[in-house]
CSV table of C-alpha atoms and ligand atoms in Angstrom, one decimal:
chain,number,residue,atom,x,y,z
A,1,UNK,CA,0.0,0.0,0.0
A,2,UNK,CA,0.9,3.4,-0.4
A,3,UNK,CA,2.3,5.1,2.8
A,4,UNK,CA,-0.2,7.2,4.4
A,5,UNK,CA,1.4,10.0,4.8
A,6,UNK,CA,1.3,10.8,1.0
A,7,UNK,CA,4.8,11.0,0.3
A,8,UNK,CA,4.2,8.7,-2.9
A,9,UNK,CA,6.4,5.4,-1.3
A,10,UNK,CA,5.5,2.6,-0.6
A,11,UNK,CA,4.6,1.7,3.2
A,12,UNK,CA,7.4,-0.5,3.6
A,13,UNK,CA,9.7,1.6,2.4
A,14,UNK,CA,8.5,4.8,4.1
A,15,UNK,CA,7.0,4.8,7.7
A,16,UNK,CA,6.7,1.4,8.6
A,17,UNK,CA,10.3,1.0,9.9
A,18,UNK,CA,10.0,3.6,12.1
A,19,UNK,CA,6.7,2.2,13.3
A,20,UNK,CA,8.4,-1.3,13.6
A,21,UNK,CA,11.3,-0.1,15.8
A,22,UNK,CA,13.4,-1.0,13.0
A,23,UNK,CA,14.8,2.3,12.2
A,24,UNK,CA,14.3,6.2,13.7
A,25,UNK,CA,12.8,8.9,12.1
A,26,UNK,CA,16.3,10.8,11.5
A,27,UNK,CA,14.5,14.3,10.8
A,28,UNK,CA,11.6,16.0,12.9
A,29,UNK,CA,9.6,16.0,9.3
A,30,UNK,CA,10.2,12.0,9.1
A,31,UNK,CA,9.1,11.7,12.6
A,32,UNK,CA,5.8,13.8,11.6
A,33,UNK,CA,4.8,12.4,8.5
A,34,UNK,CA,5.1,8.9,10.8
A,35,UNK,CA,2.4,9.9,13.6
A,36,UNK,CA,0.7,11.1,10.6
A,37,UNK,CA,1.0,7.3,9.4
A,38,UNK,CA,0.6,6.1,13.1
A,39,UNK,CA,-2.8,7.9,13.3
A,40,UNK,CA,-4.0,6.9,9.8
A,41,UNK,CA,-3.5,3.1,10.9
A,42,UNK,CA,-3.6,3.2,14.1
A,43,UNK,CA,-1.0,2.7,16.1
A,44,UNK,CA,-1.4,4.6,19.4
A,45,UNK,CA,2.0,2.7,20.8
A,46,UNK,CA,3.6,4.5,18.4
A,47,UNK,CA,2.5,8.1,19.3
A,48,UNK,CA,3.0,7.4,22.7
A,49,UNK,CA,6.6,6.2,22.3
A,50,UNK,CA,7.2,9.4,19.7
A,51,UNK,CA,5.7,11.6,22.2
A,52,UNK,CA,8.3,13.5,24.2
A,53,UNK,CA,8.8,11.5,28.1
A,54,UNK,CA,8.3,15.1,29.9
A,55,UNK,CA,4.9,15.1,27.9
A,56,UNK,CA,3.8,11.7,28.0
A,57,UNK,CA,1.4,12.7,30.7
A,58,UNK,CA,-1.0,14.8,28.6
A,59,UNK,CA,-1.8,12.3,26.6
A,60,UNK,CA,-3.5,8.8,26.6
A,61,UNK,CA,-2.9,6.2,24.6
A,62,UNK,CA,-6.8,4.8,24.3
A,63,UNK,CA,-7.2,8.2,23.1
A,64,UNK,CA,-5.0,8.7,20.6
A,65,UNK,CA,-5.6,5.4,19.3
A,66,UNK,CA,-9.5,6.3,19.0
A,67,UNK,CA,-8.7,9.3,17.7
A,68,UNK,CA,-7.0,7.7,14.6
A,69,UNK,CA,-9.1,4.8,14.4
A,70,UNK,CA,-12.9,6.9,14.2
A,71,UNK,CA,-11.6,9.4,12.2
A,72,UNK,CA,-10.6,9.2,8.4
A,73,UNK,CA,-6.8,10.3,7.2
A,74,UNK,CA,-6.7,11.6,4.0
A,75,UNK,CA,-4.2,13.4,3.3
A,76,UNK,CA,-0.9,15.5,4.9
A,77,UNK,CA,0.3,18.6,3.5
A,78,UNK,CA,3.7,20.0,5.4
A,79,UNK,CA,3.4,23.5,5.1
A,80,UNK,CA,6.8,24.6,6.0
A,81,UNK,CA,9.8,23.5,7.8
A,82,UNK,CA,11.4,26.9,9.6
A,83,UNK,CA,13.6,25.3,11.8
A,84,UNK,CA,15.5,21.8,12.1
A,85,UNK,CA,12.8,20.9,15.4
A,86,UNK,CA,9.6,22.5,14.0
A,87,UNK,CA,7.1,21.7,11.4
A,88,UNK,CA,4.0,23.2,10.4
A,89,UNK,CA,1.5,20.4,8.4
A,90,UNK,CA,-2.3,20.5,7.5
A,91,UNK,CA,-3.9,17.2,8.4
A,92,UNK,CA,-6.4,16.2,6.3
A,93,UNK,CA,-9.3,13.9,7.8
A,94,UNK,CA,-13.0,12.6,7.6
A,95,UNK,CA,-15.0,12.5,11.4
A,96,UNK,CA,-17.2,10.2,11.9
A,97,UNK,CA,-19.9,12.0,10.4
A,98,UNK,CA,-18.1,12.3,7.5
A,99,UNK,CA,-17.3,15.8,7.8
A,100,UNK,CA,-14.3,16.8,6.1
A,101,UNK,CA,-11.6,18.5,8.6
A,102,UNK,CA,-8.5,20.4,8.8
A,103,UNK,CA,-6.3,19.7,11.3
A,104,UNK,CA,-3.3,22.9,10.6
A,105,UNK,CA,-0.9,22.3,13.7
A,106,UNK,CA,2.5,24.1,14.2
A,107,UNK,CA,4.3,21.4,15.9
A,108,UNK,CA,7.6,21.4,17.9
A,109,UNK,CA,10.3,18.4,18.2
A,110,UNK,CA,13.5,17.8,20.6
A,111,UNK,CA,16.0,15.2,19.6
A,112,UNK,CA,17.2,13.6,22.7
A,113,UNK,CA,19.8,10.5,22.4
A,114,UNK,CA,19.4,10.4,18.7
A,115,UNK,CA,15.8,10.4,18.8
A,116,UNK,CA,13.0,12.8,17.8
A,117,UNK,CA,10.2,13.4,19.7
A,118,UNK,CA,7.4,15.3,19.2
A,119,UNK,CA,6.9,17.9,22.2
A,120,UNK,CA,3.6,20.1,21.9
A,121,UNK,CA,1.5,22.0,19.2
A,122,UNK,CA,-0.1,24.8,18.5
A,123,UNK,CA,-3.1,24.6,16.5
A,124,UNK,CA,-3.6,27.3,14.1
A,125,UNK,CA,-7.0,28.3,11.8
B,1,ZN,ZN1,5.3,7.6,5.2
């Protein structure tokens, strides 16, 4: 299948080391367009592991994991990349009401041991 996070590769060959544990996203924009991937699937063990220690607290896996599973992901635009550890993306999805969403976040990373994590977000109109 095509990777979800529209980058025109194949799963395998995209995010599905990084969701394995095989490899790690080596850029902030590879470790988005993964939890992009990870919410398309699901795979809320994913975006909890990707999600920074210090913030692991804010979330819950059970909801991340509905999250991706009741909504529909269509498609991920990255906006722009202005610094090494931040990305801003539009997040295209369907609710459950089939509603057609934007999800526009400006998100923030931290490497930490040769791993990105994904810290917090803004979300913009
Ligand atoms: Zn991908």
């Amino acid at each position: 299948m095509n990777c979800p996070c529209c980058s025109g590769k194949p799963y395998e060959e995209c995010c599905k080391p990084y969701h394995t544990g095989e490899k790690h996203a080596p850029t902030a924009e590879a470790l988005m367009r993964s939890r992009f991937s990870a919410f398309a699937i699901p795979n809320g063990d994913y975006l909890m592991e990707t999600t920074h220690p210090g913030k692991r607290k804010l979330h819950h896996k059970k909801d991340l994991q509905e999250w991706g599973e009741i909504n529909q992901w269509t498609k991920l635009e990255i906006i722009r990349i202005p610094a090494l550890n931040q990305v801003e993306f539009k997040a295209y999805y369907t609710d459950q009401d089939g509603n057609p969403l934007i999800h526009h976040e400006f998100s923030i990373f931290q490497k930490m041991h040769e791993r990105w994590y994904y810290v917090s977000g803004e979300f913009l109109d």
